[in-house]
Coordinates of C-alpha atoms and ligand atoms in Angstrom, one line a residue:
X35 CA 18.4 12.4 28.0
X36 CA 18.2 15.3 25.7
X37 CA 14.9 16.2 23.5
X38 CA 15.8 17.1 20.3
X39 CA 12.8 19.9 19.2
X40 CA 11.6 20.3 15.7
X41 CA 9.0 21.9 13.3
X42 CA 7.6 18.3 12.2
X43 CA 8.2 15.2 12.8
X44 CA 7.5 12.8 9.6
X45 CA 7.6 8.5 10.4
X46 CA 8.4 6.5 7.6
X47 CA 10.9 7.5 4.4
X48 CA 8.9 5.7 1.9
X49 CA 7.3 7.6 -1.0
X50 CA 4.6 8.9 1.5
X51 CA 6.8 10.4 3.7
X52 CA 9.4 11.5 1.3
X53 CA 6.2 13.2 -0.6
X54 CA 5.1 14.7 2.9
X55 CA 8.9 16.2 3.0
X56 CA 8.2 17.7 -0.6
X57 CA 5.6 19.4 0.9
X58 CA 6.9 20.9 3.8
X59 CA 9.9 21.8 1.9
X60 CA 7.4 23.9 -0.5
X61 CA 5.9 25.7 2.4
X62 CA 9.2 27.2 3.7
X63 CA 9.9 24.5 6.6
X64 CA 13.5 23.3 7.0
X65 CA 13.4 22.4 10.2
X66 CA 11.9 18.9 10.0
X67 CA 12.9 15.2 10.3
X68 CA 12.2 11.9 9.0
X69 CA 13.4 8.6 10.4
X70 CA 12.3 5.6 9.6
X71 CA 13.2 1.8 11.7
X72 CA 14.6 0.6 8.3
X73 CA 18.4 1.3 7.1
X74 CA 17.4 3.2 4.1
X75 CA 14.6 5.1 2.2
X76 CA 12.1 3.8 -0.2
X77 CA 9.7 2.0 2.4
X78 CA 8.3 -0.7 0.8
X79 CA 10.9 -0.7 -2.4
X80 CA 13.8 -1.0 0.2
X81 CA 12.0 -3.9 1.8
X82 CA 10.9 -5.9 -0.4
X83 CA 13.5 -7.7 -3.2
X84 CA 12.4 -10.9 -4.0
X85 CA 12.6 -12.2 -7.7
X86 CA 10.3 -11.1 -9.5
X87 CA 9.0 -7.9 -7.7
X88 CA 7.4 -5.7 -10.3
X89 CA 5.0 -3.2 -9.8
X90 CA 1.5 -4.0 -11.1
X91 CA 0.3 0.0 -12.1
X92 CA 1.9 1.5 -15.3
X93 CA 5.4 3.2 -14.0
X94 CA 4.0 6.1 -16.1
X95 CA 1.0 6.1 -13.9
X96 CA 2.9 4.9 -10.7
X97 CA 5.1 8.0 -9.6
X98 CA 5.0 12.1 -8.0
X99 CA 2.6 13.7 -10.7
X100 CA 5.3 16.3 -10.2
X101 CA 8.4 14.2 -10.9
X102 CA 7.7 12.1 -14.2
X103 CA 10.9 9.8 -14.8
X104 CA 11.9 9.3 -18.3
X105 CA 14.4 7.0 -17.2
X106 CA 11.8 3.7 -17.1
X107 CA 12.7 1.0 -18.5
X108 CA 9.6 -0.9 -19.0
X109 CA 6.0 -0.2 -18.8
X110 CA 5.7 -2.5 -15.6
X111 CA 8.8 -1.4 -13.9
X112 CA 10.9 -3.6 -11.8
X113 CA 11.0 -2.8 -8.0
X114 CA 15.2 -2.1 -8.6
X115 CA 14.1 0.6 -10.8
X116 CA 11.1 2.4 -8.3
X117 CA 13.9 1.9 -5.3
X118 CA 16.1 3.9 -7.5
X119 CA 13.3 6.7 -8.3
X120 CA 12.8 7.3 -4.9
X121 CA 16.3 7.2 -4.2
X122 CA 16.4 10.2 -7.1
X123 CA 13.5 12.1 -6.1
X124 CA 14.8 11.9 -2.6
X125 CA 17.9 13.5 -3.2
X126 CA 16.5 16.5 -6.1
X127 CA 14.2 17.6 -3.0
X128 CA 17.2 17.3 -1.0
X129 CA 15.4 15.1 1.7
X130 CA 18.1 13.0 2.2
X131 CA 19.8 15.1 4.9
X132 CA 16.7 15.3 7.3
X133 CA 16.5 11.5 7.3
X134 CA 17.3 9.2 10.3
X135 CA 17.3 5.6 9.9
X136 CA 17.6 2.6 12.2
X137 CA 15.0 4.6 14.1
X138 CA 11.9 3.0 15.3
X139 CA 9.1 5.1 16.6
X140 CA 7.5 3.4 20.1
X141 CA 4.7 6.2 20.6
X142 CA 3.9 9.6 20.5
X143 CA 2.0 11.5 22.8
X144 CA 0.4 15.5 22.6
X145 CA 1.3 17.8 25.6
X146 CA -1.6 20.2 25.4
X147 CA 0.1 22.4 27.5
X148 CA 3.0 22.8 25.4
X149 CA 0.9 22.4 22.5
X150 CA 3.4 19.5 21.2
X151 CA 4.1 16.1 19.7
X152 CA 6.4 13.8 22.3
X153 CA 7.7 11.1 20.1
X154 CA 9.5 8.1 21.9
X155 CA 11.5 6.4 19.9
X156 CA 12.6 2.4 20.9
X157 CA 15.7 2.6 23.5
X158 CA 13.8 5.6 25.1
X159 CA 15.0 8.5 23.4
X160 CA 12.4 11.2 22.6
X161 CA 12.1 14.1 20.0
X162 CA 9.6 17.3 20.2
X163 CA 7.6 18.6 17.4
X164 CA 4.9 21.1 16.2
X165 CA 3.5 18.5 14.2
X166 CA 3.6 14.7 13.8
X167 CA 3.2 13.2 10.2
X168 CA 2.9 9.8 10.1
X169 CA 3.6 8.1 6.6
X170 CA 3.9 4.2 8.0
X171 CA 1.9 2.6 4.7
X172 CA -0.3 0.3 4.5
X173 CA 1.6 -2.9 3.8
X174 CA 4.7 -2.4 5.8
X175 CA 3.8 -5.2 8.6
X176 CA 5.0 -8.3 7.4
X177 CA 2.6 -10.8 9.0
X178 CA 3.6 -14.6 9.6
X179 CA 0.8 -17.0 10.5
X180 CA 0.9 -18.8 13.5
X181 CA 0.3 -22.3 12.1
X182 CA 1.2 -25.0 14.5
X183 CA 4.8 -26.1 14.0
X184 CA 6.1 -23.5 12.3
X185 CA 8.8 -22.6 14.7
X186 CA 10.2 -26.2 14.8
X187 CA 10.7 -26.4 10.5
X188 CA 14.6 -26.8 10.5
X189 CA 15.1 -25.8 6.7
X190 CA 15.4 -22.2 5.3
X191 CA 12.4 -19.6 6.2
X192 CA 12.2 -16.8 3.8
X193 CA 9.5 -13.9 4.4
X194 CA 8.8 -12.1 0.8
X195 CA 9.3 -8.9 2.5
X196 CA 12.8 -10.3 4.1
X197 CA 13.9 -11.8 1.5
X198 CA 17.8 -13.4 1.1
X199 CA 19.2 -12.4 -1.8
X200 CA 22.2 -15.0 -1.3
X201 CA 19.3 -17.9 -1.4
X202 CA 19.7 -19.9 -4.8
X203 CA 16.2 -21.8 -5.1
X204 CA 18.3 -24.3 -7.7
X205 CA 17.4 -28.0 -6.8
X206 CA 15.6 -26.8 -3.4
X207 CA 12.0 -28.5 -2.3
X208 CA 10.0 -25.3 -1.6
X209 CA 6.7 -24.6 0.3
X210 CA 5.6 -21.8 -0.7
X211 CA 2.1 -20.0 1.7
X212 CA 0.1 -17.7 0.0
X213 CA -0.8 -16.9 -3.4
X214 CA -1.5 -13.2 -3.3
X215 CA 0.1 -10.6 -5.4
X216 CA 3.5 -10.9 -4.6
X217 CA 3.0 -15.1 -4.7
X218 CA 1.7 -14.1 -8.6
X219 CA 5.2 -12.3 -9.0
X220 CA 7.2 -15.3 -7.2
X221 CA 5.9 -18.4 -8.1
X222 CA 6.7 -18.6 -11.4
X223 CA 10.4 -17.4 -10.6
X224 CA 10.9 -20.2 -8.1
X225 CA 9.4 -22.7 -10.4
X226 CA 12.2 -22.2 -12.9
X227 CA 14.8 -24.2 -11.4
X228 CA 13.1 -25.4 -7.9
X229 CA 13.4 -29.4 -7.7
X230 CA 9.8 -29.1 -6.2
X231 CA 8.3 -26.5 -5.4
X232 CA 4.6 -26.7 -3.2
X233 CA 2.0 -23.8 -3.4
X234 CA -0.4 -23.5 -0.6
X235 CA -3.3 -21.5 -1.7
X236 CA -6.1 -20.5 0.8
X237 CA -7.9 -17.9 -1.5
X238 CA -8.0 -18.0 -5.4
X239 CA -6.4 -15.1 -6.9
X240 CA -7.7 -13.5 -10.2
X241 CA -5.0 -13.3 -12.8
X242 CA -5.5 -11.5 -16.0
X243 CA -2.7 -11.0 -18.9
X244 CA 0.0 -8.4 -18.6
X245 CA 0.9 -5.9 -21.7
X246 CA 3.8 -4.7 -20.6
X247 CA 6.5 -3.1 -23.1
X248 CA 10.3 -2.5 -22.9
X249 CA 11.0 1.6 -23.4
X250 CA 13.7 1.5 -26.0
X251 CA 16.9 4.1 -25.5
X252 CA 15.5 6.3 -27.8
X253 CA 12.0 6.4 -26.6
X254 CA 13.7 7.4 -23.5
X255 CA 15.7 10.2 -25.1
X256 CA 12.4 11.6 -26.4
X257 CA 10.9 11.4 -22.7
X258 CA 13.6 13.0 -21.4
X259 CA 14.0 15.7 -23.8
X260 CA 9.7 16.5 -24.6
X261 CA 8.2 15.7 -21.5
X262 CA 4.8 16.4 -22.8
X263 CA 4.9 12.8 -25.0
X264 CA 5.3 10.6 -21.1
X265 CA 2.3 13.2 -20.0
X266 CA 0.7 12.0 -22.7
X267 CA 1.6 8.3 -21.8
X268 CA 0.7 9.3 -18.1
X269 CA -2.7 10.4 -19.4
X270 CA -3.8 7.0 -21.3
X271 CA -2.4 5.0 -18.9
X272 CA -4.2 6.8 -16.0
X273 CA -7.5 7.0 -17.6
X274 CA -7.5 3.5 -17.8
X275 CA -6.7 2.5 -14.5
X276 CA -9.2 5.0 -13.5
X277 CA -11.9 3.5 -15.6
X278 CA -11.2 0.1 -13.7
X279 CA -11.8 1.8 -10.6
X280 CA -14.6 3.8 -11.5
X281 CA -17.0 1.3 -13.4
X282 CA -15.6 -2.1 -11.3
X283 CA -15.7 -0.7 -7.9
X284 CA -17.3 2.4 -7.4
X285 CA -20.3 2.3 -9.4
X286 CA -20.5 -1.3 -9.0
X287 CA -24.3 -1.2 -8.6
X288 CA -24.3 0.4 -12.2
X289 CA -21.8 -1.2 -13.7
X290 CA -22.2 -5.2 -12.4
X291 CA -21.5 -6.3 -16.2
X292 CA -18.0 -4.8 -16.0
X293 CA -16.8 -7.3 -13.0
X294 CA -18.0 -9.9 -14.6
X295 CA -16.8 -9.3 -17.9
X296 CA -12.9 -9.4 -15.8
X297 CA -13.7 -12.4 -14.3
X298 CA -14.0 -13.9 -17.7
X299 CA -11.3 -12.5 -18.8
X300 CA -9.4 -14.1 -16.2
X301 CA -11.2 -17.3 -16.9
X302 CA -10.7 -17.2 -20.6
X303 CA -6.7 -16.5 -19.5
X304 CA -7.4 -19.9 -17.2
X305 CA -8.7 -21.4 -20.2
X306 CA -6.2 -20.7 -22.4
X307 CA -3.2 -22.0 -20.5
X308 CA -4.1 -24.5 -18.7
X309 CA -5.8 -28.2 -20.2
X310 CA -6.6 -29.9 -16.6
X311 CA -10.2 -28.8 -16.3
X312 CA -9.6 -29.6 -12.6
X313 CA -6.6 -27.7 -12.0
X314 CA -8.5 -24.7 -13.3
X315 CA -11.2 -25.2 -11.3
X316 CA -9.2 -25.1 -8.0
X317 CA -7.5 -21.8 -9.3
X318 CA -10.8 -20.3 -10.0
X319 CA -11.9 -17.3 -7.1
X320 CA -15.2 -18.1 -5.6
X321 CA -15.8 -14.3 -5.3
X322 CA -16.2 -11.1 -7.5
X323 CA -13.4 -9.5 -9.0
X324 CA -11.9 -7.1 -7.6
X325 CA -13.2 -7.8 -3.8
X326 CA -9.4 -8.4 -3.6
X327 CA -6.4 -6.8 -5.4
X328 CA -6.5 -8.9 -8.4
X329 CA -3.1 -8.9 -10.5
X330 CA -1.1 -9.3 -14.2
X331 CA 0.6 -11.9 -15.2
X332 CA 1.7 -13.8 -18.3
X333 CA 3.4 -17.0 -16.4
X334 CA 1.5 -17.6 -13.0
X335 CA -1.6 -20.0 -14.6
X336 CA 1.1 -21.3 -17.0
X337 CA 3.5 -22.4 -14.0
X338 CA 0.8 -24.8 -12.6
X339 CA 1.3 -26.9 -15.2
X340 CA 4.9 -27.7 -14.8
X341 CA 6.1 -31.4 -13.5
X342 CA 7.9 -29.6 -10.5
X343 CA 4.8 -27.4 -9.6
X344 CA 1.7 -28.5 -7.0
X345 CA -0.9 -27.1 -5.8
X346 CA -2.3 -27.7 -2.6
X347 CA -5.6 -26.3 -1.6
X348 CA -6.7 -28.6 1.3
X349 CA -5.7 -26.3 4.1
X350 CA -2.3 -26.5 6.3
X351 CA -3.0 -29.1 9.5
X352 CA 0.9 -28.4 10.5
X353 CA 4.3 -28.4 9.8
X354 CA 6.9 -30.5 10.8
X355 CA 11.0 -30.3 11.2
X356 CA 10.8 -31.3 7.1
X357 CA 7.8 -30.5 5.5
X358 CA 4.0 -29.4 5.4
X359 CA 0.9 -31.6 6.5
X360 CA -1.7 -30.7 4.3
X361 CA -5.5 -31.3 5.9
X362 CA -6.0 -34.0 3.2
X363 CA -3.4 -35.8 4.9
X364 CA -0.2 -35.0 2.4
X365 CA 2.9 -34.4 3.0
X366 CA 5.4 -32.6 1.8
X367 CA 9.2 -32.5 2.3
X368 CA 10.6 -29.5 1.8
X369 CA 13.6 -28.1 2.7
X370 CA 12.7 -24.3 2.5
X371 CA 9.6 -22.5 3.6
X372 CA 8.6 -19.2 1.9
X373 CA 6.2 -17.4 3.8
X374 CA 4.3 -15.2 1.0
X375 CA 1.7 -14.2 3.6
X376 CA 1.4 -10.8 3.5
X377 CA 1.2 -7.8 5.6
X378 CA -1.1 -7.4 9.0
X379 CA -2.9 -4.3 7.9
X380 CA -5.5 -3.5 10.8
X381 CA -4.0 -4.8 13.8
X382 CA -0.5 -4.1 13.7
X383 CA -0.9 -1.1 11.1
X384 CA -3.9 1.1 12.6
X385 CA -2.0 3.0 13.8
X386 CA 1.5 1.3 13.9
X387 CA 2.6 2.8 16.9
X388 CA 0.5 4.3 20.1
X389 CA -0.7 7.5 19.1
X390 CA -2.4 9.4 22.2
X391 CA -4.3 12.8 21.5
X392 CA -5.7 15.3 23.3
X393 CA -7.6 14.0 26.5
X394 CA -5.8 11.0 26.3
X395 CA -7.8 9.7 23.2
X396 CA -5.7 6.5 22.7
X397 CA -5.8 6.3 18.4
X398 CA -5.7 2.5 17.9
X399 CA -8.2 2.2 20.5
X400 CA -10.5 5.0 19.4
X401 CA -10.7 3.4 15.9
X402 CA -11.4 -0.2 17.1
X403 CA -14.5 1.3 19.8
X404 CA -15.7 4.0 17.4
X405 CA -15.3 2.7 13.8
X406 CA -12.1 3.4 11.7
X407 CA -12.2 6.8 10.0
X408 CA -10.2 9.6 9.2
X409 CA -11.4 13.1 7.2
X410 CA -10.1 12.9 3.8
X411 CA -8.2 10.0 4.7
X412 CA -5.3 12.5 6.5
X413 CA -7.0 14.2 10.1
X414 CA -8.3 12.8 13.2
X415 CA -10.5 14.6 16.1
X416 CA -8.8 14.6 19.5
X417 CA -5.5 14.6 17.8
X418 CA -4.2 18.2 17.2
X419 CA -1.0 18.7 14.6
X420 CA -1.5 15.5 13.9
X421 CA -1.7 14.3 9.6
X422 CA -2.1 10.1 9.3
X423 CA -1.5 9.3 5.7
X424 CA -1.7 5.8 6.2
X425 CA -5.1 6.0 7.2
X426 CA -8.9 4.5 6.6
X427 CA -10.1 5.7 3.9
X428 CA -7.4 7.0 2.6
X429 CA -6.4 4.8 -0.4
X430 CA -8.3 5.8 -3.9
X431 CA -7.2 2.3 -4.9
X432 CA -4.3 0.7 -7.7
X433 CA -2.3 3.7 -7.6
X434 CA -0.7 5.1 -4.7
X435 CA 0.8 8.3 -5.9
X436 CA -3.1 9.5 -6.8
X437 CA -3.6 9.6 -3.1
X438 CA 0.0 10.8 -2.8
X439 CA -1.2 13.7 -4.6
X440 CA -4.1 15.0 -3.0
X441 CA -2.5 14.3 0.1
X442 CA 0.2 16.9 -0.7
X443 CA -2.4 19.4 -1.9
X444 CA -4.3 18.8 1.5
X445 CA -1.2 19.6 3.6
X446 CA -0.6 22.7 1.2
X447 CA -4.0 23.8 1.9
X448 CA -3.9 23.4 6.0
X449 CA -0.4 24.6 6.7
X450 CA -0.6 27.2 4.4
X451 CA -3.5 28.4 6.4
X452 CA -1.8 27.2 9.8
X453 CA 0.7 29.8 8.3
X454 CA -0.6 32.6 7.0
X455 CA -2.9 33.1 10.3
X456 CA 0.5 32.8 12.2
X457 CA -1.2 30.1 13.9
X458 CA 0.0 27.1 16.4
X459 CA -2.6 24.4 16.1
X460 CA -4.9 22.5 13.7
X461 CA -7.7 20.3 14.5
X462 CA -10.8 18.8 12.6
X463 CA -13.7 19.3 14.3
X464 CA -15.8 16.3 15.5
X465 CA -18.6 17.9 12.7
X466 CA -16.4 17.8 10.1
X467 CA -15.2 14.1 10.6
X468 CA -18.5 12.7 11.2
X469 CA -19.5 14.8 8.0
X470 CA -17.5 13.0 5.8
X471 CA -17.2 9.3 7.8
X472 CA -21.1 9.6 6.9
X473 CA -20.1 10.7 3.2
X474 CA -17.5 7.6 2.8
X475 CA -20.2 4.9 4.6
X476 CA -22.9 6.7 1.3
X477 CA -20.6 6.3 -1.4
X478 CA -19.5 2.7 -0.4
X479 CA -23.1 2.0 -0.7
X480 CA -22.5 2.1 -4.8
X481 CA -19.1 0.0 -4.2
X482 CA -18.1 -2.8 -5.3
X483 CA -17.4 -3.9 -2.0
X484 CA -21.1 -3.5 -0.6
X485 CA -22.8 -4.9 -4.4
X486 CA -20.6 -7.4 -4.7
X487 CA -20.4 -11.1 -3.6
X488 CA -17.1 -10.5 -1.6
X489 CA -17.3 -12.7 1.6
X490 CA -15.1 -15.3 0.8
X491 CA -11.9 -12.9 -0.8
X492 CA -10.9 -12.4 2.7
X493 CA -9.4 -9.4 1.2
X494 CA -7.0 -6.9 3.1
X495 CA -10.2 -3.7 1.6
X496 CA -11.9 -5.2 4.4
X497 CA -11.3 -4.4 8.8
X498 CA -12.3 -6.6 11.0
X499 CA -15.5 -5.7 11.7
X500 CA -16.5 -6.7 8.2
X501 CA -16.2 -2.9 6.8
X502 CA -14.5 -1.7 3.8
X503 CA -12.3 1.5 5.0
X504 CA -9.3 1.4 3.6
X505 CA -10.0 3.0 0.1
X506 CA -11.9 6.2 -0.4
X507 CA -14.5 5.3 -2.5
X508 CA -14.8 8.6 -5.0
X509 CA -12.0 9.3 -8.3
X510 CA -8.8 10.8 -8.0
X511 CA -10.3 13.9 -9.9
X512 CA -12.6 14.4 -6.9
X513 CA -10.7 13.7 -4.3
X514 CA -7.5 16.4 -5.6
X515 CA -10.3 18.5 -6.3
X516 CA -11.9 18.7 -2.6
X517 CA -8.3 18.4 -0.9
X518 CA -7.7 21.9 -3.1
X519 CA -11.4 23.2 -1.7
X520 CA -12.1 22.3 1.8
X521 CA -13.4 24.8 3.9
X522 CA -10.7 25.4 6.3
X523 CA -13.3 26.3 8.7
X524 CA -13.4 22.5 8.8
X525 CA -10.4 23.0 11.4
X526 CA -10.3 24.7 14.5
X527 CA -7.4 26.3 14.0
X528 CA -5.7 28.8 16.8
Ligands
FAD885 C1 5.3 -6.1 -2.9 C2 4.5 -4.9 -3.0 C3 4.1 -4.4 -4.3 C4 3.3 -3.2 -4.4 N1 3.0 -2.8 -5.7 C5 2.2 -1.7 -5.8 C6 1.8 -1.2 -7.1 O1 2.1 -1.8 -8.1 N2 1.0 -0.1 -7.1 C7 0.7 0.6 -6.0 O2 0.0 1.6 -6.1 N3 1.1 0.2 -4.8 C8 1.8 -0.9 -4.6 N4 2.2 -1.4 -3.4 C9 1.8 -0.6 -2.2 C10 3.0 0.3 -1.8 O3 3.2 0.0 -0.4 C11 2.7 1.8 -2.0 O4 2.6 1.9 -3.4 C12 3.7 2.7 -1.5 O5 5.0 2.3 -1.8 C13 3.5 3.0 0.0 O6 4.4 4.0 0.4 P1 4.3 4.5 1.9 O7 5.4 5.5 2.0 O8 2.9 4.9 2.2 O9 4.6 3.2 2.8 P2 5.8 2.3 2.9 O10 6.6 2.2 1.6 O11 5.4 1.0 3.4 O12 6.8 3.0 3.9 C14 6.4 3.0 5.3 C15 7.7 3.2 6.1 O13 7.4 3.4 7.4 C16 8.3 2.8 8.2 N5 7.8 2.5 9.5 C17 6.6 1.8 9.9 N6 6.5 1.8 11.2 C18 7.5 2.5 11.7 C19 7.9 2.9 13.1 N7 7.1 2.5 14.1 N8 9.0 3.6 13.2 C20 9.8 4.0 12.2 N9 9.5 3.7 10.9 C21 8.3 3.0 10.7 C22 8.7 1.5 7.5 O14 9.9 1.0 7.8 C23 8.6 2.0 6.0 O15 9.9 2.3 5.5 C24 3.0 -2.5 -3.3 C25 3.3 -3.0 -2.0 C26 4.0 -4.2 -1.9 C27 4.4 -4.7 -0.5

């Protein structure tokens, strides 16, 4: 079979790797190539369509701090609209051409020798690269629960992130699992015209009200044509959501009133739609706020209290050919299943293919023996070339494109280097790493997630092994600021 050689080889075509394309474009590379298993680019945006899907950061904070789009047409955009930025930003950069879809990456392995990435790709084909980027997200693993039965339902099942856009929910019976963030979003769409429709909640959510405006045509116009008055938008709407970090999860142990003030928020939102005092009380989290992504939204309490809506918070015992057996014994019949369950983040996403390094260091299996880390969320010892932007600690939490950013300015910074010395390799030294694994494992001392009463949120922050390394624990001023100042001596670079 022929190998196919490049200067960089970047999985996944959603805003990470399209960002990571940016980058190398910037730095003179042309010789790169993206594919992704999917049939188009956007990652999770192309994925995920079901009714409803907004995104729950600003649109003004939520894009490329590079690429502001005065085209929004709301404050909370829809996820039609973000598919079509990153089909736009995509094609400005001219990134489109080094794309390859249908492509799913099996593993990847570095030939010291020939200092090189060997990517195999499913059906056994295999590319070569100077460097490997991986940009494979965080929720892009759609996770179904084993609960027994669920194979032999003979109605419709419907994952959120495969969702059928032919499926009318008119007149249906639905069960519906899961009420996280995107359950928020669907719910109260289903409920509109479902006959019945059945929530099974395992964890609370906390729901708080959404302001969300409409951008008229001429406030568009005026984006458009002054770009200064959306950087100005950008700015409030950023500072806000980085207050909400800051104060309710990074400085949690100073700032304890803050969390609780949100939860009674939330509660006074509970209060304020809904009368059954015992309804409330089963949608009510038994955890701090914020343990878990908590969300926005102006219908979800309010769509408990329809005739057609119930909840069920008893457990699942099984499923049958027609319907759900609740542990309280209840049944009920349904004739679609919607599966609203979520993403496997550490198993099948860390990392989500077999990365082997130099000496053989097996990546998956080096994080589960040796704790989950990654220096400044990007580079790995033992694994030369090699930039993980789907990593532990890599997330500075509610926005993605802050992390987007620094992780840009962190490539700039290396292969800039890599280039200037005329150099072939990169590595972070073992120093480094443990330098700043020790750094991350201080600062989440302050967190919300070691302060707080988080046990029962069984929230996706969290690995297996009980730790919080999935967000970065410092602002995004910090972390652009020390992914523009590392000392390069941080890598071995030769
Ligand atoms: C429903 C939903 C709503 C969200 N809302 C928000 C929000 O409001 N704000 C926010 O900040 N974030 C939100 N997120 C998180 C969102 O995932 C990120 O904001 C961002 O889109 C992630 O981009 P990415 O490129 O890192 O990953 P993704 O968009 O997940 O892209 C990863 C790509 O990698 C590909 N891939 C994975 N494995 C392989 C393989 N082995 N071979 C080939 N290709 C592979 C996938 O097909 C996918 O296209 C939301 C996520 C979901 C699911």
């Amino acid at each position: 079979m022929t190998e196919q050689q490049f200067d960089a080889i970047i999985v996944g075509a959603g805003f990470a790797g399209i960002g990571a394309a940016i980058q190398l474009k910037r730095l003179g590379f042309d010789n790169f190539i993206l594919v992704d298993r999917e049939a188009d680019l956007g990652g999770t945006w192309y994925v995920n369509h079901y009714p409803g899907l907004t995104v729950d950061v600003p649109t003004t904070t939520y894009s490329y701090f590079f690429e502001p789009n005065p085209n929004w047409n709301r404050l909370f955009s829809t996820g039609a609209e973000i598919k079509q930025y990153a089909d736009d930003v995509a094609d400005k950069y001219d990134i489109r051409r080094h794309m390859r879809f249908n492509t799913t990456v099996d593993s990847a392995q570095w030939d010291d020798e020939a200092k090189l990435w060997r990517v195999t790709l499913a059906g056994g084909e295999q590319l070569i690269a100077r460097y490997l980027i991986t940009a494979t997200g965080f929720l892009s693993q759609p996770f179904t629960p084993e609960i027994p039965g669920i194979h032999s339902f003979e109605g419709k099942v419907v994952h959120t992130a495969d969702w059928d856009d032919a499926y009318d929910p008119a007149g249906r019976k639905i069960g519906i699992i899961g009420t996280g963030a995107t359950a928020v979003q669907l719910i109260p769409e289903l409920a509109e015209s479902a006959a019945d429709l059945t929530v099974y909640q395992r964890t609370a959510i906390y729901v708080v009200p959404k302001v969300d405006i409409k951008f008229s045509a001429r406030a568009k116009r005026v984006f458009a044509r002054v770009p200064l008055t959306q950087r100005a938008i950008r700015v409030v709407t950023d500072s806000l959501y980085e207050f909400m970090v800051y104060v309710g999860v990074l400085r949690q142990r100073y700032f304890r009133r803050f969390t609780i003030a949100a939860a009674d928020l939330a509660k006074m939102w509970r209060f304020a739609t809904i009368r059954d005092k015992e309804l409330r009380r089963k949608l009510t989290p038994d955890y701090d706020f914020g343990c878990k992504r908590p969300t926005f939204s102006n219908k979800y309490y309010r769509t408990f209290t329809k005739p057609n809506v119930h909840l069920q918070t008893s457990g699942i015992d099984h499923i049958e050919a027609d319907g759900i057996v609740a542990n309280d014994g209840t049944k009920a019949v349904i004739d679609t299943l919607v599966l609203a369950t979520g993403f496997d983040i550490w198993e099948a996403n860390f990392p989500a293919f077999e990365v082997i390094g130099r000496d053989g260091r097996n990546l998956g299996k080096w994080w589960r023996e040796s704790r989950f880390q990654a220096y400044q969320g990007v580079s790995v010892p033992h694994f030369p070339n090699f930039l993980s932007l789907a990593s532990p600690y890599a997330f500075l939490g509610l926005n993605f494109f802050n992390s987007m950013e620094y992780q840009m300015r962190h490539m700039d910074r290396l292969l800039g280097e890599v280039k200037r010395r005329g150099a072939t390799t990169f590595e972070i030294t073992e120093e480094a790493n443990a330098r700043y694994l020790d750094r991350m494992t201080e600062l989440l001392g302050d967190s919300l997630f070691t302060q707080g009463n988080c046990a029962s949120a069984r929230s996706y922050y969290f690995n297996p092994s009980g730790e919080a390394t999935l967000l970065r624990p410092m602002t995004t001023r910090t972390a652009v600021r020390e992914a523009s100042t590392y000392p390069v001596t941080d890598y071995h670079i030769s």
